[in-house]
PDB file of C-alpha atoms in Angstrom:
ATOM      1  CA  UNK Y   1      80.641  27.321-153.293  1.00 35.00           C
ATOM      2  CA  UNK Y   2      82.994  25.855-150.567  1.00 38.00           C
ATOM      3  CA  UNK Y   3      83.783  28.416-147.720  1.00 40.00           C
ATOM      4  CA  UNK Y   4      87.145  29.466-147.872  1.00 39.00           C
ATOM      5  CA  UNK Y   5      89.553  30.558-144.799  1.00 41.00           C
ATOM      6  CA  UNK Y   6      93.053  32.349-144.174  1.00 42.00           C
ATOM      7  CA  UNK Y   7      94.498  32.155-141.337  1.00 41.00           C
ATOM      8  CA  UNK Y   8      97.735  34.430-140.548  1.00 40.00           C
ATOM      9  CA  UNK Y   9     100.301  33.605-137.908  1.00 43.00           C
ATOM     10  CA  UNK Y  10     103.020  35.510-136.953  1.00 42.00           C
ATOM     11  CA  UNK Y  11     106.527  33.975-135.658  1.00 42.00           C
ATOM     12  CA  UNK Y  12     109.031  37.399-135.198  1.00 41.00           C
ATOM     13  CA  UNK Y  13     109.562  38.654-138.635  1.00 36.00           C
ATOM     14  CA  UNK Y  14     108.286  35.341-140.233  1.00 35.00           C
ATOM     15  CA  UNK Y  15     104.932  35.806-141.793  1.00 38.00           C
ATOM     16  CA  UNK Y  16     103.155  32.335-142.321  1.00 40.00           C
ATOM     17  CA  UNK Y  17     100.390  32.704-144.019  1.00 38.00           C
ATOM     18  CA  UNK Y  18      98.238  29.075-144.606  1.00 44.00           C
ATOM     19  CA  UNK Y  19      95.586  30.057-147.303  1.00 43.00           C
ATOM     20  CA  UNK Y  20      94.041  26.775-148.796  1.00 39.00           C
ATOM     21  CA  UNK Y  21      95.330  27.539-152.226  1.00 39.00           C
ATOM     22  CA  UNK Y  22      92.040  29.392-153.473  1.00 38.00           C
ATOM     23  CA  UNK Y  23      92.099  28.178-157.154  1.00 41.00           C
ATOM     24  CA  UNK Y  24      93.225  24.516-155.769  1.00 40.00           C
ATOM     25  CA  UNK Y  25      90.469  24.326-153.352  1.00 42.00           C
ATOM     26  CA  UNK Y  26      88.127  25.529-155.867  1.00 41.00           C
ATOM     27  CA  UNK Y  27      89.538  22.394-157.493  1.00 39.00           C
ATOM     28  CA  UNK Y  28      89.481  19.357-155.119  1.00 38.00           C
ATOM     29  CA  UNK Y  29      86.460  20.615-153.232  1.00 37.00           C
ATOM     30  CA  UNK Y  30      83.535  21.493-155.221  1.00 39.00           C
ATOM     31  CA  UNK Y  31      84.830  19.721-158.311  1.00 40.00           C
ATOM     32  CA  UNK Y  32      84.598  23.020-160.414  1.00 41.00           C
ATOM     33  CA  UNK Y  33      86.630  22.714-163.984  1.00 39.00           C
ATOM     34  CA  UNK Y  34      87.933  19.197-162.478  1.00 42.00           C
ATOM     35  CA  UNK Y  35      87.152  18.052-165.966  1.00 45.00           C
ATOM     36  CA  UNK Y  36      88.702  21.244-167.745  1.00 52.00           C
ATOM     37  CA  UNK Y  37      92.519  20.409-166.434  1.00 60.00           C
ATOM     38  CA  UNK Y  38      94.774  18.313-168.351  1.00 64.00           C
ATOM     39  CA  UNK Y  39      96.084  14.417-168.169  1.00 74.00           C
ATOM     40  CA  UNK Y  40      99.042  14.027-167.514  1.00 90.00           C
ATOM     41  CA  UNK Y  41     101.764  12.756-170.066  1.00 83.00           C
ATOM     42  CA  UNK Y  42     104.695  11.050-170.434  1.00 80.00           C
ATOM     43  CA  UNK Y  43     107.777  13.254-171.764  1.00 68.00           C
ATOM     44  CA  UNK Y  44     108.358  12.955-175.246  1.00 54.00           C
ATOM     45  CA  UNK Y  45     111.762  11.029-174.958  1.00 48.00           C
ATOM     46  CA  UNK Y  46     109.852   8.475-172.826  1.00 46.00           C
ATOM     47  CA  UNK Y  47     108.221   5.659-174.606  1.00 35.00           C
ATOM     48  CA  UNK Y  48     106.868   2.150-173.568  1.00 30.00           C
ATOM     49  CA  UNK Y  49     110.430   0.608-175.553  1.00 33.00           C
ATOM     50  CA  UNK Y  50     112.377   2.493-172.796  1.00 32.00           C
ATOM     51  CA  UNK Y  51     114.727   5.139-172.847  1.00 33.00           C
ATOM     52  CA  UNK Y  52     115.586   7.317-175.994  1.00 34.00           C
ATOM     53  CA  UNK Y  53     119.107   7.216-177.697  1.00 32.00           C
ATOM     54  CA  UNK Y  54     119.861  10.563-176.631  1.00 41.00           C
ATOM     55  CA  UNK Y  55     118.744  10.008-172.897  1.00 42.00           C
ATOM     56  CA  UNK Y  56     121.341   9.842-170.094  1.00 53.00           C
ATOM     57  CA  UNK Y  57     119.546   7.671-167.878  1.00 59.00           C
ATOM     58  CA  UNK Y  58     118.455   3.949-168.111  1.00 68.00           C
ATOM     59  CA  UNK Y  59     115.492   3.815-166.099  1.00 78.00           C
ATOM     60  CA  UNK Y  60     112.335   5.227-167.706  1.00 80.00           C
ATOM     61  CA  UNK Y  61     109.415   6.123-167.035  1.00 84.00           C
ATOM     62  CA  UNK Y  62     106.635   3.271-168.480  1.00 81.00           C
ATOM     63  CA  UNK Y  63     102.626   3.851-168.278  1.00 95.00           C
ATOM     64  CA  UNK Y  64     100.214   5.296-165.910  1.00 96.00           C
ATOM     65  CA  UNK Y  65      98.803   2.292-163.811  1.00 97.00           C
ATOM     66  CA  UNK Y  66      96.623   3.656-161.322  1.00 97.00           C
ATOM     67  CA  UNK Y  67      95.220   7.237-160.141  1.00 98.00           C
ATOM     68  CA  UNK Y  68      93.635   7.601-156.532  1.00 98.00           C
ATOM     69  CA  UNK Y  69      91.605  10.907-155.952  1.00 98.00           C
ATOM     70  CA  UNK Y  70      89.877  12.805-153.683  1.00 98.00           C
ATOM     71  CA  UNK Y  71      92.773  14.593-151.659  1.00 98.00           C
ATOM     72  CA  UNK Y  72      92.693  17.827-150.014  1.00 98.00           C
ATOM     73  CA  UNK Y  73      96.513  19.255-151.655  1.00 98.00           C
ATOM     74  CA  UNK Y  74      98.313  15.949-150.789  1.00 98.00           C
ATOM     75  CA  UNK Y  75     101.842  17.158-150.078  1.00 98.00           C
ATOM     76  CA  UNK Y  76     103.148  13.556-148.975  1.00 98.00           C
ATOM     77  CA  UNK Y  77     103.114  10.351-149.753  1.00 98.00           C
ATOM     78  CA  UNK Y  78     104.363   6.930-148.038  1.00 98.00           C
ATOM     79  CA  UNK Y  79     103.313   3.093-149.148  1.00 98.00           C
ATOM     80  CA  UNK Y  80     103.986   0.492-146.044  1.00 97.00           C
ATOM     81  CA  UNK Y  81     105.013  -2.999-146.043  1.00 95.00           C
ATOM     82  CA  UNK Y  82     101.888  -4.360-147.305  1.00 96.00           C
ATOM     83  CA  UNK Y  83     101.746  -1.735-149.983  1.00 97.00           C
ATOM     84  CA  UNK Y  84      98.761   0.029-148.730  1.00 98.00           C
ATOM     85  CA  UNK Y  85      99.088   3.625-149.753  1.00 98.00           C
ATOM     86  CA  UNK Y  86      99.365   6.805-146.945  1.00 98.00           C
ATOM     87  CA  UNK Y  87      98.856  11.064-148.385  1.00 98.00           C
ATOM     88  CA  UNK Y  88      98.611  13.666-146.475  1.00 98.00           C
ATOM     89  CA  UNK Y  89      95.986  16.450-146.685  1.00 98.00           C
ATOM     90  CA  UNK Y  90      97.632  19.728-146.404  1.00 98.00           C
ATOM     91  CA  UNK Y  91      94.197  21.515-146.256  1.00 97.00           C
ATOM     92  CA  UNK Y  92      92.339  18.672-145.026  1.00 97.00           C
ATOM     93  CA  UNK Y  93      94.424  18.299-141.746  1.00 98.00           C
ATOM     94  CA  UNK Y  94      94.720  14.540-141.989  1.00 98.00           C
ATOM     95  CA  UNK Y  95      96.705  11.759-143.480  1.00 98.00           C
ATOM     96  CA  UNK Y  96      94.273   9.231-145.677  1.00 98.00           C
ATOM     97  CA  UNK Y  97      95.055   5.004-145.990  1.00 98.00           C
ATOM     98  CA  UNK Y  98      94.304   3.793-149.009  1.00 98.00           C
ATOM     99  CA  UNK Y  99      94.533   0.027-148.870  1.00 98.00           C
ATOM    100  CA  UNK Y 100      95.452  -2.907-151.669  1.00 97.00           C
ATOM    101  CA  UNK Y 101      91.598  -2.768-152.367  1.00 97.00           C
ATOM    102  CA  UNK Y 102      91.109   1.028-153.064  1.00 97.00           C
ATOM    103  CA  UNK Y 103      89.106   1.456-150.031  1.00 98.00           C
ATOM    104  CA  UNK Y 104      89.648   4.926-147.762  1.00 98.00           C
ATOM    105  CA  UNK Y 105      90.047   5.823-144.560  1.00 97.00           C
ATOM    106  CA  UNK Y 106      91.382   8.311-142.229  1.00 97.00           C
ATOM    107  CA  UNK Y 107      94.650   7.044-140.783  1.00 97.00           C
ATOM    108  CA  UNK Y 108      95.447  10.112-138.760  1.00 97.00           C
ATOM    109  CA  UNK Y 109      93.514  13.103-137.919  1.00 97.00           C
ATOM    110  CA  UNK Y 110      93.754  16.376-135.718  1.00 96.00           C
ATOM    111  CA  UNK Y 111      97.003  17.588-136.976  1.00 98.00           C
ATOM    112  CA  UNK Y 112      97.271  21.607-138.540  1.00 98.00           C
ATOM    113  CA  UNK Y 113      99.076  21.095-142.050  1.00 98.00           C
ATOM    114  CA  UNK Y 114     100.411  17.382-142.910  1.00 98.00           C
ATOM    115  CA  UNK Y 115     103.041  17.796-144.928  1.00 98.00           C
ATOM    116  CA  UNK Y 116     105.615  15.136-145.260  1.00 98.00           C
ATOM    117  CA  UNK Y 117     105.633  10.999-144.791  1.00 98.00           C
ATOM    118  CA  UNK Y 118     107.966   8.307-144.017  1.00 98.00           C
ATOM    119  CA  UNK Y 119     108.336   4.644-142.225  1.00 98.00           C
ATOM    120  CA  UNK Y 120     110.911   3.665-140.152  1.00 98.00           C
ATOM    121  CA  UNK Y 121     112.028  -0.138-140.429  1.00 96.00           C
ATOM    122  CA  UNK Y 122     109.645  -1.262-137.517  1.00 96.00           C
ATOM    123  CA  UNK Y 123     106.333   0.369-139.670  1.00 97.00           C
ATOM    124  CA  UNK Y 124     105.345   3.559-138.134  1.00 98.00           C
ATOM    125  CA  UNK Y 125     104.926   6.292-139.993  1.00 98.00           C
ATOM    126  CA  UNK Y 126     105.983   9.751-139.140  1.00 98.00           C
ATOM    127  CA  UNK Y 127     104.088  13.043-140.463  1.00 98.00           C
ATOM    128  CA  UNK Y 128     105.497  16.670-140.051  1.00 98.00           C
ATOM    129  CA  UNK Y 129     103.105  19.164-139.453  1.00 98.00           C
ATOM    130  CA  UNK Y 130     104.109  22.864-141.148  1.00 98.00           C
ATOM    131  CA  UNK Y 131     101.796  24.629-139.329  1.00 97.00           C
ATOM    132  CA  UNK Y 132     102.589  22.724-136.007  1.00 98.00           C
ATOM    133  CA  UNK Y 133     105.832  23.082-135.824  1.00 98.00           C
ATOM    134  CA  UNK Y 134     106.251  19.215-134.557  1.00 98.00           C
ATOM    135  CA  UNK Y 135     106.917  15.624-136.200  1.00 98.00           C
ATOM    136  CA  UNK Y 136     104.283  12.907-135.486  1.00 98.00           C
ATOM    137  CA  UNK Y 137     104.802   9.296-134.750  1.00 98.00           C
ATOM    138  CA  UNK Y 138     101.825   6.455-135.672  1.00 98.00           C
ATOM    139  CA  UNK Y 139     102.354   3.394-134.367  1.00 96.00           C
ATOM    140  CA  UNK Y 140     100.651   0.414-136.816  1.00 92.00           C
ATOM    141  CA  UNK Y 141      97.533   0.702-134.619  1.00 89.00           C
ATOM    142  CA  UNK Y 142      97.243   4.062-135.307  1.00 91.00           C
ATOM    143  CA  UNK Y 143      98.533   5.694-132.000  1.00 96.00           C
ATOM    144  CA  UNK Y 144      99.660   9.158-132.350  1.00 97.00           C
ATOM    145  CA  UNK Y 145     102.359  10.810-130.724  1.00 98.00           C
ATOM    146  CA  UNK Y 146     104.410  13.956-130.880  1.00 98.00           C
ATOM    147  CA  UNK Y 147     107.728  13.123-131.539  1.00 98.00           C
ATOM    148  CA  UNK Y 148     109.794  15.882-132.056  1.00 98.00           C
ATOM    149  CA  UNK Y 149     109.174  19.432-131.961  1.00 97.00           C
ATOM    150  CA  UNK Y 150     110.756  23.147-131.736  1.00 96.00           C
ATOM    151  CA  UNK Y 151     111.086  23.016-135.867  1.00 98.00           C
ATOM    152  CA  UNK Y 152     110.125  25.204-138.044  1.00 97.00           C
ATOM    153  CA  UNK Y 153     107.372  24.626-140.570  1.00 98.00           C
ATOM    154  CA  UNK Y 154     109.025  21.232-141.454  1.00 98.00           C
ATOM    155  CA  UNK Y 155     107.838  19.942-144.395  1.00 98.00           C
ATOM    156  CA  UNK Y 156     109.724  17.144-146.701  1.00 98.00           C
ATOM    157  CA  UNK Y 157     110.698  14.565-144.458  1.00 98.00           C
ATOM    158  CA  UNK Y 158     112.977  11.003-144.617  1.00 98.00           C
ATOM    159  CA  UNK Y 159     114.915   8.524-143.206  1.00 98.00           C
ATOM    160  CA  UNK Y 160     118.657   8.108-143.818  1.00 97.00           C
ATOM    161  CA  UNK Y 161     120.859   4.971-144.165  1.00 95.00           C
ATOM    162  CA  UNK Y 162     121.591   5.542-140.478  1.00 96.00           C
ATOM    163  CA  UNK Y 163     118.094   5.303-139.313  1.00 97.00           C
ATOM    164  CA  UNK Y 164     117.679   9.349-138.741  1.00 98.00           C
ATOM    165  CA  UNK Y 165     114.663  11.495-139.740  1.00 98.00           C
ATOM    166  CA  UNK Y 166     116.236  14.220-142.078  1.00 98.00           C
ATOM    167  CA  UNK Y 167     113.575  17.554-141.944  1.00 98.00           C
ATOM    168  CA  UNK Y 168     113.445  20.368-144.375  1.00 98.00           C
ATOM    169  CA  UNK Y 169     113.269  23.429-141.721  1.00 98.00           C
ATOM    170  CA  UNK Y 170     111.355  25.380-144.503  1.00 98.00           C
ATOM    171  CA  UNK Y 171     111.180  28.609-142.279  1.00 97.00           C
ATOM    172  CA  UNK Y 172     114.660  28.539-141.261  1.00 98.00           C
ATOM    173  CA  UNK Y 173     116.437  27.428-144.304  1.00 98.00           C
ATOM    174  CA  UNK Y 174     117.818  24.520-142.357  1.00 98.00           C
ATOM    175  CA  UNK Y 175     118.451  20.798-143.118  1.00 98.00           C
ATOM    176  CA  UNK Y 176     117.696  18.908-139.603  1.00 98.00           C
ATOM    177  CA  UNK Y 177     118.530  15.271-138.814  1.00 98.00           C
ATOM    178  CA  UNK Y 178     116.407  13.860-135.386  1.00 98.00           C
ATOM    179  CA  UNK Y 179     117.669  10.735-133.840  1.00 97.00           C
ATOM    180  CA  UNK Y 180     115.462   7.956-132.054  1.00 96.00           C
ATOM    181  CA  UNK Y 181     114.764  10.143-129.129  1.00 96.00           C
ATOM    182  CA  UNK Y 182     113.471  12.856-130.887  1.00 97.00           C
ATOM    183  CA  UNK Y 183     116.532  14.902-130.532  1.00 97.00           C
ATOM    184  CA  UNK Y 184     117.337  17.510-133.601  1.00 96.00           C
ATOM    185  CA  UNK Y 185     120.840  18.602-135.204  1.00 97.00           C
ATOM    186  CA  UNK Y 186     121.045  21.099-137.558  1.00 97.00           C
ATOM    187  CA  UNK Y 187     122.964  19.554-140.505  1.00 96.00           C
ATOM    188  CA  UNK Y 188     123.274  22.274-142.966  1.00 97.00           C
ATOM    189  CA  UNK Y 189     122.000  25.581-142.712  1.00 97.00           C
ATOM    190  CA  UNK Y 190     121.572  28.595-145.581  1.00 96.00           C
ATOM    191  CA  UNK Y 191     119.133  26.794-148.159  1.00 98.00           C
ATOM    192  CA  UNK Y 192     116.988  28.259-149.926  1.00 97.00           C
ATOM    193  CA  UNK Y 193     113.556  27.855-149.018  1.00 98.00           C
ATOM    194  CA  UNK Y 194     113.959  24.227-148.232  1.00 98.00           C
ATOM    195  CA  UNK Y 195     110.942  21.855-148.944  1.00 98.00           C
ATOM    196  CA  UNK Y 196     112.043  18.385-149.516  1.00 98.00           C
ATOM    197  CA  UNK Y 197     115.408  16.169-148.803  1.00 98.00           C
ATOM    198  CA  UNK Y 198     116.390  12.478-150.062  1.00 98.00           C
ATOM    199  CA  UNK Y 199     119.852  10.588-149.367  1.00 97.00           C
ATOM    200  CA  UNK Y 200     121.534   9.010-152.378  1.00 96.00           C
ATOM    201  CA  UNK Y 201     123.525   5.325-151.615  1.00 92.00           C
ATOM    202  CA  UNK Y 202     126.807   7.547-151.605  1.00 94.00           C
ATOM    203  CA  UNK Y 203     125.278   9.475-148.267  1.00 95.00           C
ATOM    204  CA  UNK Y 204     124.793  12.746-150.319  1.00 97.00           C
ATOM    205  CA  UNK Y 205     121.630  14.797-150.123  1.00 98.00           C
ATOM    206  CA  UNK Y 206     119.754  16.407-152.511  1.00 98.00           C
ATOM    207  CA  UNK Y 207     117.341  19.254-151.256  1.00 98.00           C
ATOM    208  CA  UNK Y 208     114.727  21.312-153.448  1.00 98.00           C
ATOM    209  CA  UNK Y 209     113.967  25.113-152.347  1.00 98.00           C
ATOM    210  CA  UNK Y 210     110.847  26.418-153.128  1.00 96.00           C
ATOM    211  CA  UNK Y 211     112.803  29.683-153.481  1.00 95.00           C
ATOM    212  CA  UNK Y 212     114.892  27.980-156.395  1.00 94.00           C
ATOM    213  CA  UNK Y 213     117.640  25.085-157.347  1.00 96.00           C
ATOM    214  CA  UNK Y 214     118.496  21.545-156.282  1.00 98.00           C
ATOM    215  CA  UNK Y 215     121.243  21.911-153.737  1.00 98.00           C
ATOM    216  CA  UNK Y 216     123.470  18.845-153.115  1.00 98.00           C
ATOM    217  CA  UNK Y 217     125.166  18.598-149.751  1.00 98.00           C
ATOM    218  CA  UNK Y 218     128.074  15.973-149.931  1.00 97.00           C
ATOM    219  CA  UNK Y 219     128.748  13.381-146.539  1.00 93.00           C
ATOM    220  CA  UNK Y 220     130.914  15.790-145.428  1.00 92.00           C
ATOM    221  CA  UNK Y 221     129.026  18.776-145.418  1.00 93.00           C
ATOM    222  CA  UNK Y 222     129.734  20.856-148.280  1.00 95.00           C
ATOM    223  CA  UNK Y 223     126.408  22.060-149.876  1.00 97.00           C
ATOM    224  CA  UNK Y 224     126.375  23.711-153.959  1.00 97.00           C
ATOM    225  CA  UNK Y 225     123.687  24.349-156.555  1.00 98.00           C
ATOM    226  CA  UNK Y 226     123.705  21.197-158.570  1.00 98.00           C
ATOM    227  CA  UNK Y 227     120.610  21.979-160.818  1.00 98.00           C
ATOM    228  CA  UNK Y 228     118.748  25.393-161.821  1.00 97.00           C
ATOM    229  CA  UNK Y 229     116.658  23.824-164.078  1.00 97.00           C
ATOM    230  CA  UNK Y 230     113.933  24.022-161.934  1.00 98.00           C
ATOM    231  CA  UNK Y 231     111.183  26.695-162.542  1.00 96.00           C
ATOM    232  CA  UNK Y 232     110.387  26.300-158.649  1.00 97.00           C
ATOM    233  CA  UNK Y 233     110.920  22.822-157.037  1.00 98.00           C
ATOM    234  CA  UNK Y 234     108.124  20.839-155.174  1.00 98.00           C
ATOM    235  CA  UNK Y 235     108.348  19.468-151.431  1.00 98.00           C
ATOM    236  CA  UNK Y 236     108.699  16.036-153.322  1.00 98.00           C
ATOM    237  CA  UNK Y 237     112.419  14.299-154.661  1.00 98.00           C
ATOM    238  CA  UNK Y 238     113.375  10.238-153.729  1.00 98.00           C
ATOM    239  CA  UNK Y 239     115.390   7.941-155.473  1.00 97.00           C
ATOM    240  CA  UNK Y 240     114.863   5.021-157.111  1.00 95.00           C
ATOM    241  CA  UNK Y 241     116.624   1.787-157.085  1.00 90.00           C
ATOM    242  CA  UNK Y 242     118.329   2.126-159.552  1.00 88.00           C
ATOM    243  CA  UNK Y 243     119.858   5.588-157.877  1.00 89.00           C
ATOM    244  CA  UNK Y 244     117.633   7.616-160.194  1.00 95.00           C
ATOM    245  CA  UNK Y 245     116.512  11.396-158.948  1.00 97.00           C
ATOM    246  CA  UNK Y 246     113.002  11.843-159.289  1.00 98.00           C
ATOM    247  CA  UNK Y 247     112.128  15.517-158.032  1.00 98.00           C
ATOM    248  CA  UNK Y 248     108.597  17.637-158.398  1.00 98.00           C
ATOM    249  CA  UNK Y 249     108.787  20.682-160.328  1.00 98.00           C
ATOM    250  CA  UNK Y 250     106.103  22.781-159.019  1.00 98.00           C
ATOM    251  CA  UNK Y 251     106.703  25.990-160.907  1.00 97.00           C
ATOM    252  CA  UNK Y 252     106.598  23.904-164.303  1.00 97.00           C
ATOM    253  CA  UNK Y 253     104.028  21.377-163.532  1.00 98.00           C
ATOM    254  CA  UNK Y 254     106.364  18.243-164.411  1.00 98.00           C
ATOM    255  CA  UNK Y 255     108.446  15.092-162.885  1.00 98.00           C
ATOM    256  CA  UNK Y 256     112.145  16.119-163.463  1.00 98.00           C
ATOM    257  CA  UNK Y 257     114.917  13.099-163.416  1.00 97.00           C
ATOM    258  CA  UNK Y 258     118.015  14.707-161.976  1.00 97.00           C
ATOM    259  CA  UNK Y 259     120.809  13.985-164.014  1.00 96.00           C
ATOM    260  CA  UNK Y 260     124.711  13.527-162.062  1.00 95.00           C
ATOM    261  CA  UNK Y 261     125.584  16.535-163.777  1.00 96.00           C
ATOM    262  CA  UNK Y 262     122.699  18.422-162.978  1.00 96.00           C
ATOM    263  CA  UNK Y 263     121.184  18.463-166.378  1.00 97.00           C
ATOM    264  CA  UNK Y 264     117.602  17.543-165.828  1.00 97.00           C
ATOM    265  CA  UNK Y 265     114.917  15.194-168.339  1.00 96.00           C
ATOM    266  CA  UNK Y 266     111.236  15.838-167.927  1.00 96.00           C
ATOM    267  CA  UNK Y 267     109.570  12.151-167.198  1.00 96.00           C
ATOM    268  CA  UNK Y 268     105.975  13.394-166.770  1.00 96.00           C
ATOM    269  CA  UNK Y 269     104.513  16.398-167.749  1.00 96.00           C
ATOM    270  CA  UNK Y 270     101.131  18.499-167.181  1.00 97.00           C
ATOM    271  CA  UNK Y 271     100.624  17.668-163.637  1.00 97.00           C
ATOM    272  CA  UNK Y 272      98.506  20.689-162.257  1.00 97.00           C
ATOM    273  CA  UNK Y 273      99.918  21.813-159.068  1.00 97.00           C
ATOM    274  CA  UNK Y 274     102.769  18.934-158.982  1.00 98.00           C
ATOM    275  CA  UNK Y 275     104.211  18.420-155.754  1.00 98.00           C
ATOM    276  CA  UNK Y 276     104.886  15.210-154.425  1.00 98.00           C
ATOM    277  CA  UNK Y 277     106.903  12.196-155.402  1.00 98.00           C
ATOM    278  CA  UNK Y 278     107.678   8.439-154.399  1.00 98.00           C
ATOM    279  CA  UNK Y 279     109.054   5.849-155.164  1.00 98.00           C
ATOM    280  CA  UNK Y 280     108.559   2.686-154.371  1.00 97.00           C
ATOM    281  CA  UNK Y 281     109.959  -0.583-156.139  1.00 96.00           C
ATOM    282  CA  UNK Y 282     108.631  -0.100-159.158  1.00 96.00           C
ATOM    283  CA  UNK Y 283     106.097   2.627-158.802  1.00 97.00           C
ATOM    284  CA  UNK Y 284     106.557   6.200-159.047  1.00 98.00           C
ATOM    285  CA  UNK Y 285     103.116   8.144-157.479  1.00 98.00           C
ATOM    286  CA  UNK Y 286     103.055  11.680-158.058  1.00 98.00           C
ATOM    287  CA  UNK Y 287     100.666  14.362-155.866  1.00 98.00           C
ATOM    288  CA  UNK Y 288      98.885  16.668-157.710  1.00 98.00           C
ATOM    289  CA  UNK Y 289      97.355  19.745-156.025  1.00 98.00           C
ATOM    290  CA  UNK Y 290      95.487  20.639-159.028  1.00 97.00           C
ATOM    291  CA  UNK Y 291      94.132  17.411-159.197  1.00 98.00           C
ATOM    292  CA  UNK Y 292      93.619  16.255-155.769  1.00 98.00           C
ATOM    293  CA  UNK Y 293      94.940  13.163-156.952  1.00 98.00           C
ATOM    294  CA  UNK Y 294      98.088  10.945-156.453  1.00 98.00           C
ATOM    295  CA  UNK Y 295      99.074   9.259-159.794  1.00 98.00           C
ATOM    296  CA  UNK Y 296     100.974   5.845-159.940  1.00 98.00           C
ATOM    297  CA  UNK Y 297     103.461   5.177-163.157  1.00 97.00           C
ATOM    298  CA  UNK Y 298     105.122   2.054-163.442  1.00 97.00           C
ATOM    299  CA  UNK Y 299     109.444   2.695-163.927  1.00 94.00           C
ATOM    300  CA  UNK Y 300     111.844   0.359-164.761  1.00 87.00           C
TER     301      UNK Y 300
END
């Protein structure tokens, strides 16, 4: 059996306590029951003619087209230009490339807890570190810098329209946007539990809290509970396209599709551990910690 370790830290009355999810690790490390744990499925309302009649959304959810494994509780995920994939290894410490041709490698390395990805427009990708406290920078070659720090367990991370890095601040319930420099703004504060954010066309955001709810904070600051569905939201939510709302749904092992109202559809379900999401053109790719796999579903 794999060795297991827990390792507590203590920040004032914060307790952080990074245990590599026992059962999980169990899972994606010495393959035990990896056979024993579910596929998962398309919702019931989503079939390869499209949406349902009933549905309130267009875009559906298609086929499975791909699944990578082999990841240590991937928590983010990123695809570059060239459409090689990036995931990070929460309890691996390091962020794996998987390129066009399936092949792996180990695109960044030394870090605490990887949590979330993203590119900026000139291709390097940036990684917050929960455990760190700090936001990496990798340059295409693979140099890594810090680039901002002072946060606090940061974990979902992306760019907005404007071209600044929005953080979840998961220990202080905070929604932080860092400019070019490195420089962080709080934008919104009193979340719940914050773990992922996204930016809609319309400059909205959407953030899930692991401690409950979708809240959506309008361009001019005003933040409300738009969904409850959610049995405990996962660090991962983007958008499509098409303006679509993909979010993880840890609690209930499923993709949810965020309806304007804040109604929610299940796209895929049985997805042990679910808790990150992309997309990217076409392709939706869903982390599973259960798994230790990232799954790729074709949308449209």
């Amino acid at each position: 059996m794999s060795e297991i370790s827990l390792s507590i830290q203590v920040r004032g009355d914060f307790v952080l306590k990074k245990i590599s999810y026992l059962i999980i690790l169990l899972f994606t490390t010495t393959g035990c029951f990896a056979n024993t744990l579910p596929e998962p499925t398309l919702s019931s309302s989503t079939t390869q003619e499209g949406a349902s009649s009933e549905s309130k959304q267009e875009e559906r959810v298609i086929e499975l087209i791909n699944t990578f494994k082999g990841f240590q509780s991937p928590t983010g995920i990123a695809v570059d230009n060239d459409g090689n994939l990036y995931v990070t290894n929460w309890s691996g410490s390091t962020v794996t490339k998987v390129d066009t041709e399936g092949n792996y490698s180990v695109f960044a390395d030394g870090m605490g807890s990887p949590a979330g990805l993203d590119f900026d427009k000139d291709g390097n990708l940036y990684i917050s570190d929960y455990s760190k406290d700090v936001i990496y920078k990798v340059t295409p070659d693979g140099e890594k810098i810090i680039f901002a720090q002072g946060l606090y367990t940061p974990t979902g991370i992306t760019f907005n329209q404007a071209g600044e890095l929005l953080v979840a601040n998961r220990g202080s319930n905070e929604i932080v946007k860092v400019d070019g420099e490195g420089n962080s703004e709080v934008i919104v504060g009193e979340m719940r539990t914050p773990v992922g954010v996204v930016e809609d066309l319309d400059g909205n955001l959407y953030v899930t809290n692991y401690g409950g709810g979708i809240i959506k904070v309008t361009a001019d600051g005003n933040a409300s509970m738009i969904s409850d569905e959610f049995e405990r939201p996962g660090v991962g939510i983007d958008i499509s396209e098409g303006n679509i709302i993909y979010a993880a749904d840890n609690g209930d092992g499923c993709v949810r599709i965020l309806n304007p109202d804040g109604t929610t559809e299940i796209a895929i379900n049985d997805i042990s551990g679910c808790v990150a999401v992309l997309v990217h053109g076409d392709t939706l790719y869903i982390g599973s910690w259960g798994a230790g796999a990232v799954y790729a579903y074709r949308i449209r």
